[in-house]
Structures are given as C-alpha cells and as structure tokens.
Tab-separated table of C-alpha atoms and ligand atoms in Angstrom:
chain	number	residue	atom	x	y	z
A	1	MET	CA	0.000	0.000	0.000
A	2	GLY	CA	3.030	2.253	0.023
A	3	GLU	CA	4.996	3.454	2.975
A	4	GLY	CA	4.492	6.892	4.384
A	5	ARG	CA	6.882	9.216	6.151
A	6	TRP	CA	6.251	11.582	9.040
A	7	ILE	CA	7.205	15.254	8.912
A	8	GLU	CA	6.966	17.325	12.118
A	9	VAL	CA	5.562	20.762	11.191
A	10	GLY	CA	5.046	22.001	14.752
A	11	ASP	CA	5.498	20.790	18.317
A	12	GLY	CA	3.468	17.557	18.380
A	13	VAL	CA	1.911	18.319	14.988
A	14	LEU	CA	2.858	15.858	12.275
A	15	VAL	CA	2.102	15.350	8.616
A	16	ARG	CA	2.321	11.895	7.051
A	17	ARG	CA	3.178	11.938	3.362
A	18	TYR	CA	2.433	9.198	0.834
A	19	ALA	CA	3.580	8.593	-2.727
A	20	GLU	CA	0.097	7.287	-3.657
A	21	LEU	CA	-1.856	10.365	-4.830
A	22	ASP	CA	0.824	12.510	-3.144
A	23	LEU	CA	-1.501	12.377	-0.112
A	24	SER	CA	-0.919	14.235	3.156
A	25	VAL	CA	-2.701	13.319	6.392
A	26	GLY	CA	-2.165	14.756	9.874
A	27	LEU	CA	-1.655	13.956	13.544
A	28	VAL	CA	-2.009	16.382	16.459
A	29	VAL	CA	-0.753	15.088	19.798
A	30	GLY	CA	-2.023	16.601	23.055
A	31	ALA	CA	-1.241	15.667	26.647
A	32	ARG	CA	-4.239	13.346	27.002
A	33	ARG	CA	-5.482	12.574	23.483
A	34	CYS	CA	-4.471	12.795	19.852
A	35	LEU	CA	-6.380	13.739	16.725
A	36	VAL	CA	-5.891	12.037	13.363
A	37	VAL	CA	-6.712	14.284	10.384
A	38	ASP	CA	-7.993	12.151	7.481
A	39	THR	CA	-7.648	8.375	7.304
A	40	ARG	CA	-6.380	7.543	3.758
A	41	GLY	CA	-8.235	5.727	1.004
A	42	GLY	CA	-9.180	2.222	2.109
A	43	ALA	CA	-9.203	-0.393	4.879
A	44	ALA	CA	-5.566	-1.501	4.567
A	45	GLN	CA	-4.362	2.064	4.043
A	46	GLY	CA	-6.219	3.119	7.201
A	47	ALA	CA	-4.676	0.213	9.133
A	48	GLU	CA	-1.201	1.278	7.990
A	49	LEU	CA	-1.881	4.804	9.205
A	50	ALA	CA	-3.272	3.600	12.551
A	51	ALA	CA	-0.116	1.510	13.112
A	52	ALA	CA	2.048	4.484	12.128
A	53	VAL	CA	0.237	6.714	14.639
A	54	ARG	CA	0.978	4.114	17.323
A	55	THR	CA	4.707	4.491	16.624
A	56	VAL	CA	4.307	8.168	17.595
A	57	THR	CA	1.906	8.042	20.547
A	58	PRO	CA	-0.033	5.530	22.668
A	59	LEU	CA	-2.739	8.139	23.522
A	60	PRO	CA	-6.408	7.545	22.654
A	61	TRP	CA	-7.361	9.063	19.319
A	62	SER	CA	-10.210	10.865	17.622
A	63	VAL	CA	-10.537	11.339	13.870
A	64	ALA	CA	-11.427	14.488	11.905
A	65	LEU	CA	-12.254	14.214	8.200
A	66	THR	CA	-11.547	17.215	5.944
A	67	HIS	CA	-14.071	15.954	3.349
A	68	ALA	CA	-15.752	12.833	2.016
A	69	HIS	CA	-13.534	12.042	-0.979
A	70	PHE	CA	-12.401	8.435	-0.704
A	71	ASP	CA	-8.669	9.143	-0.485
A	72	HIS	CA	-9.212	11.177	2.700
A	73	SER	CA	-11.967	9.240	4.451
A	74	PHE	CA	-12.161	5.551	3.535
A	75	GLY	CA	-9.550	4.378	6.075
A	76	THR	CA	-11.623	5.324	9.132
A	77	ALA	CA	-12.691	1.783	10.161
A	78	ALA	CA	-9.161	1.039	11.424
A	79	PHE	CA	-9.583	3.696	14.134
A	80	LEU	CA	-12.919	2.538	15.554
A	81	PRO	CA	-14.214	2.741	18.156
A	82	CYS	CA	-13.571	6.496	18.412
A	83	ASP	CA	-15.164	9.889	17.819
A	84	VAL	CA	-15.188	10.744	14.099
A	85	TRP	CA	-15.662	14.472	13.460
A	86	ALA	CA	-16.841	15.896	10.142
A	87	HIS	CA	-19.244	18.374	8.561
A	88	PRO	CA	-22.844	17.082	8.243
A	89	GLY	CA	-22.433	17.305	4.460
A	90	CYS	CA	-19.484	14.917	4.710
A	91	ARG	CA	-21.646	12.340	6.441
A	92	ALA	CA	-24.358	12.794	3.799
A	93	ALA	CA	-21.849	12.509	0.939
A	94	LEU	CA	-20.299	9.342	2.409
A	95	ALA	CA	-23.763	7.811	2.843
A	96	ASP	CA	-25.065	8.829	-0.598
A	97	ASP	CA	-21.971	8.751	-2.811
A	98	GLY	CA	-19.523	6.567	-0.862
A	99	PRO	CA	-20.538	3.172	-2.316
A	100	GLY	CA	-20.509	4.561	-5.879
A	101	ASP	CA	-17.140	6.227	-5.324
A	102	ARG	CA	-15.765	2.964	-3.926
A	103	ARG	CA	-16.885	1.060	-7.032
A	104	ARG	CA	-15.641	3.695	-9.500
A	105	TRP	CA	-12.224	4.124	-7.916
A	106	ALA	CA	-11.732	0.351	-7.597
A	107	GLN	CA	-12.410	0.067	-11.331
A	108	ARG	CA	-10.019	2.899	-12.029
A	109	TYR	CA	-7.217	1.358	-9.947
A	110	ARG	CA	-7.753	-1.999	-11.644
A	111	ALA	CA	-7.552	-0.309	-15.046
A	112	GLU	CA	-4.334	1.405	-13.925
A	113	GLY	CA	-2.781	-1.964	-13.015
A	114	LYS	CA	-3.058	-1.477	-9.244
A	115	PRO	CA	-5.163	-4.517	-8.232
A	116	ALA	CA	-4.036	-4.478	-4.579
A	117	ILE	CA	-5.416	-0.970	-4.046
A	118	ALA	CA	-8.589	-1.916	-5.946
A	119	ALA	CA	-9.109	-4.985	-3.740
A	120	ASP	CA	-8.483	-2.934	-0.579
A	121	LEU	CA	-11.137	-0.452	-1.687
A	122	GLU	CA	-13.669	-3.156	-2.511
A	123	GLY	CA	-13.232	-4.652	0.966
A	124	THR	CA	-13.568	-1.271	2.668
A	125	GLU	CA	-16.355	-0.489	5.109
A	126	ILE	CA	-17.447	3.131	4.705
A	127	VAL	CA	-17.733	4.684	8.175
A	128	LEU	CA	-20.198	7.528	8.696
A	129	PRO	CA	-18.946	10.276	11.054
A	130	GLY	CA	-20.878	10.491	14.306
A	131	ARG	CA	-19.677	13.871	15.627
A	132	LEU	CA	-20.953	16.573	13.299
A	133	VAL	CA	-19.767	20.200	13.115
A	134	GLY	CA	-21.546	22.533	10.702
A	135	GLY	CA	-19.696	25.697	11.686
A	136	HIS	CA	-17.078	25.725	14.400
A	137	ALA	CA	-16.029	23.388	17.199
A	138	GLU	CA	-13.117	23.151	19.623
A	139	LEU	CA	-11.544	19.880	20.687
A	140	ALA	CA	-9.508	19.747	23.885
A	141	LEU	CA	-6.610	17.309	23.544
A	142	GLY	CA	-5.025	18.125	26.916
A	143	GLY	CA	-2.738	21.160	27.012
A	144	ARG	CA	-3.884	22.243	23.600
A	145	THR	CA	-7.122	22.915	21.750
A	146	VAL	CA	-7.810	22.174	18.097
A	147	VAL	CA	-10.335	24.229	16.132
A	148	LEU	CA	-12.565	22.585	13.531
A	149	ALA	CA	-14.069	25.127	11.123
A	150	HIS	CA	-16.191	25.009	7.978
A	151	ALA	CA	-15.124	27.845	5.667
A	152	GLY	CA	-18.042	27.612	3.254
A	153	PRO	CA	-18.363	25.650	0.017
A	154	ALA	CA	-15.116	25.338	-1.944
A	155	HIS	CA	-13.516	22.050	-3.048
A	156	THR	CA	-16.714	20.405	-1.737
A	157	GLY	CA	-19.775	21.761	0.039
A	158	HIS	CA	-18.504	20.358	3.328
A	159	ASP	CA	-14.771	21.113	3.628
A	160	LEU	CA	-13.602	21.162	7.239
A	161	LEU	CA	-10.435	22.994	8.308
A	162	VAL	CA	-8.458	21.621	11.253
A	163	HIS	CA	-6.487	24.413	12.911
A	164	VAL	CA	-3.938	24.083	15.719
A	165	PRO	CA	-3.609	27.655	17.073
A	166	ASP	CA	-0.698	27.102	19.479
A	167	ALA	CA	1.426	25.578	16.698
A	168	GLY	CA	0.179	27.842	13.901
A	169	VAL	CA	-0.665	24.857	11.702
A	170	THR	CA	-3.814	24.483	9.601
A	171	PHE	CA	-4.854	21.283	7.832
A	172	ALA	CA	-6.744	22.512	4.758
A	173	GLY	CA	-7.784	19.305	3.014
A	174	ASP	CA	-8.266	19.909	-0.697
A	175	LEU	CA	-9.317	23.524	-0.114
A	176	VAL	CA	-5.682	24.202	-0.982
A	177	GLU	CA	-4.649	22.486	-4.185
A	178	HIS	CA	-1.071	21.469	-4.535
A	179	ALA	CA	-0.732	19.667	-7.823
A	180	PRO	CA	2.703	20.009	-9.481
A	181	GLY	CA	3.330	23.716	-9.886
A	182	GLY	CA	1.072	24.442	-6.931
A	183	SER	CA	-1.981	24.907	-9.071
A	184	PHE	CA	-5.370	23.449	-9.833
A	185	THR	CA	-6.190	20.467	-12.013
A	186	THR	CA	-9.365	19.289	-13.746
A	187	GLU	CA	-9.905	17.097	-10.653
A	188	SER	CA	-10.047	20.218	-8.469
A	189	PHE	CA	-13.394	21.220	-9.918
A	190	GLY	CA	-15.488	18.129	-9.307
A	191	PRO	CA	-19.284	18.153	-9.380
A	192	ASP	CA	-19.434	18.941	-5.658
A	193	SER	CA	-17.062	21.939	-5.836
A	194	SER	CA	-18.128	25.581	-5.611
A	195	LEU	CA	-15.898	27.943	-7.563
A	196	ALA	CA	-17.852	31.133	-6.753
A	197	THR	CA	-17.351	30.821	-2.997
A	198	TRP	CA	-13.902	29.191	-3.029
A	199	PRO	CA	-11.880	32.454	-2.849
A	200	ALA	CA	-13.879	33.559	0.227
A	201	ALA	CA	-13.209	30.176	1.837
A	202	LEU	CA	-9.477	30.767	1.296
A	203	ASP	CA	-9.891	34.171	2.987
A	204	ASP	CA	-11.410	32.398	5.994
A	205	LEU	CA	-8.539	29.935	5.959
A	206	LEU	CA	-5.957	32.752	5.870
A	207	ALA	CA	-7.816	34.582	8.666
A	208	LEU	CA	-7.043	31.657	10.987
A	209	GLY	CA	-3.443	32.863	10.808
A	210	GLY	CA	-1.729	29.518	10.241
A	211	ARG	CA	2.041	29.662	9.694
A	212	VAL	CA	2.065	26.243	8.068
A	213	ILE	CA	-0.813	25.158	5.864
A	214	VAL	CA	-1.085	21.473	5.029
A	215	PRO	CA	-2.848	20.659	1.745
A	216	GLY	CA	-4.565	17.311	1.253
A	217	HIS	CA	-1.984	16.517	-1.428
A	218	GLY	CA	1.596	17.710	-1.680
A	219	GLU	CA	4.051	19.299	0.721
A	220	PRO	CA	3.040	21.782	3.441
A	221	VAL	CA	2.912	25.408	2.238
A	222	ASP	CA	2.760	28.864	3.821
A	223	ALA	CA	0.156	31.630	3.852
A	224	ALA	CA	1.838	33.406	0.925
A	225	PHE	CA	1.323	30.297	-1.229
A	226	VAL	CA	-2.386	30.244	-0.390
A	227	ALA	CA	-2.744	33.989	-0.997
A	228	ALA	CA	-1.029	33.595	-4.378
A	229	GLN	CA	-3.344	30.716	-5.239
A	230	ARG	CA	-6.401	32.782	-4.337
A	231	GLU	CA	-5.834	35.406	-7.055
A	232	PRO	CA	-6.076	33.260	-10.208
A	233	LEU	CA	-8.931	31.348	-8.586
A	234	ALA	CA	-10.871	34.590	-8.045
A	235	ARG	CA	-10.196	35.565	-11.681
A	236	LEU	CA	-11.480	32.202	-12.862
A	237	ALA	CA	-14.619	32.624	-10.711
A	238	GLN	CA	-15.231	36.047	-12.311
A	239	LEU	CA	-14.793	34.642	-15.814
A	240	ARG	CA	-17.270	31.881	-15.042
A	241	GLU	CA	-19.784	34.379	-13.700
A	242	ARG	CA	-19.498	36.493	-16.864
A	243	VAL	CA	-19.960	33.426	-19.069
A	244	GLU	CA	-23.086	32.500	-17.100
A	245	GLU	CA	-24.438	36.053	-17.457
A	246	GLY	CA	-23.834	35.929	-21.199
A	247	GLY	CA	-21.255	38.730	-21.135
A	248	LEU	CA	-18.431	36.480	-22.305
A	249	THR	CA	-18.208	33.452	-24.587
A	250	ARG	CA	-16.546	30.247	-23.454
A	251	GLU	CA	-13.800	30.883	-25.996
A	252	GLU	CA	-13.133	34.362	-24.582
A	253	ALA	CA	-13.074	32.953	-21.066
A	254	LEU	CA	-10.618	30.251	-22.136
A	255	ALA	CA	-8.369	32.882	-23.729
A	256	ARG	CA	-8.389	35.082	-20.612
A	257	SER	CA	-8.135	32.314	-18.013
A	258	PRO	CA	-4.986	32.110	-15.879
A	259	PHE	CA	-5.301	28.306	-16.056
A	260	PRO	CA	-4.700	25.779	-18.859
A	261	ALA	CA	-7.625	25.101	-21.185
A	262	ASP	CA	-8.589	21.711	-19.696
A	263	VAL	CA	-8.686	23.119	-16.153
A	264	THR	CA	-10.733	26.116	-17.291
A	265	GLU	CA	-13.124	23.843	-19.197
A	266	ALA	CA	-13.667	21.771	-16.045
A	267	ALA	CA	-14.328	24.900	-13.997
A	268	LEU	CA	-16.825	26.228	-16.576
A	269	GLU	CA	-18.939	23.051	-16.556
A	270	PRO	CA	-22.556	24.110	-16.007
A	271	HIS	CA	-23.156	21.953	-12.912
A	272	ARG	CA	-20.629	23.962	-10.895
B	301	LIG	ZN1	-10.880	15.958	-2.557
C-alpha cells in the first residue's frame, strides 16, 4: 500500500506523506489525546496509518475528516471505536456517494494496473462520522485545543479545516490544491465543488493565521502560497460568472483564463 513518512511541522503536529496520490494526512498530539486528520483511502491504508500513529503516541485518538472524498476518508474503520468528526455534508456525501465512489475508484485502480489498491477499496467499510460540526467546534486534547471550522463551500460543500492555534498549523484538506506547480487540475473542480465561494473560503482559511498550511496533497505550504493561489482562482470565478451572465463566450473565457484550457473547461462546466 506504500509506505508513508512523518514530517513534524510544529510541536506535536505531524504530517504523514504518501507517494500514492501525493496524499498528506495529519496527527495532532495533546497531553491526554491525539487527533488524526484524514484516514487515507481504504481499509488496509487506514490500518497502515493507525499503526504508524501508534509508533508516535499511545494516547487515545479521535478522527477528523476534511471531506468525504475516498482518499481522505475511507480508512476510518481502522480507528474505531472512536469519535469521528466531520461536517454534516461529509456524512451525507459518504452515505449517498460513498458506495458509488468505492466502485468507481476500484475500477479505475484496476484499469491502472493497481489490483491491490482496488481490492483494498472493494473490501472497505465506509464509516459515517458520528460527531458533526456545521460551523465551528473546539476539541480539547489536553494542554492544547484544536479548532474545527467550515469555511463555506469550496472544493466540496462540506470542507472542514483543522487548525492548531498554538502551533500555527492548519490542515486545509483539498481547499488548498497542490498539484505540481502548486496549481489546480481538472480534478479540483469536481461536481461537488463551488468555484464562486472558493476564494472567500481561502480568505477564511488565511484569517485563521496559520504559519504552516497542510494541503490534502503535496508538501506543506505557507500563507503566501495560499494567498497567491487565491488570485487566479478569483479571476477564474469572475470569468465563469461572466460566461453565465452571457457577457463572455466560453472561448473568450478560455483565452483570458490564468489556467490551462482543460482546467478552465472543467471549472466552466454548467453543474458547478
Ligand atoms: Zn478531494
């Protein structure tokens, strides 16, 4: 399933990096409890992460899910029984779309010649979060408090930020895109994304004041990276709005877009 490696980005705040999908998950260690941020993409992947957490700390854990996409949330069963925190929309998406996502991604991995990952997915139990936070919640881990915050629709309608104020670290899930070049891809603008409100969600993220921001994929970044990413995203949102109002053709929007044509096309799809 691929070995991960821990990076310490703050005192007792760790990021675990994986080659598969360039995924980043998190661990926040308090004096009495720890919090696991995202659980990877299947039963065996989740079990690997749970064992890796146990090499860092023996403390009881809770889980927080940044969003319902399989690569962030399908490893949760390995951590049960425990509190699983997420936005209500994450629970709904896992219940409604989880089985279909599991089937589709298993097919995709099989087609890509990765049968072990496909089989892990097919044998995965999708766990529905039981502790729901629609706006803002604080979790006491002993000696430190972690803030869970929904910044409005962006990558999905239910993105949850996990902020560690004392360490200045924010786990952003896929709200911050970190494909090669630090930009967006066609995958960024899935059917459950919301381009119009995404720049404002990044403002909310920046307002938390994190020194280190951990994207759901790729290496940790800083606030300047997120601020720089916000600008072309806001331009793309404006272009889309003008196309929808009839003030601009798709061709004109493509020509003016700060993103490559395929990314712009994905963002201009009518369902978003
Ligand atoms: Zn995602």
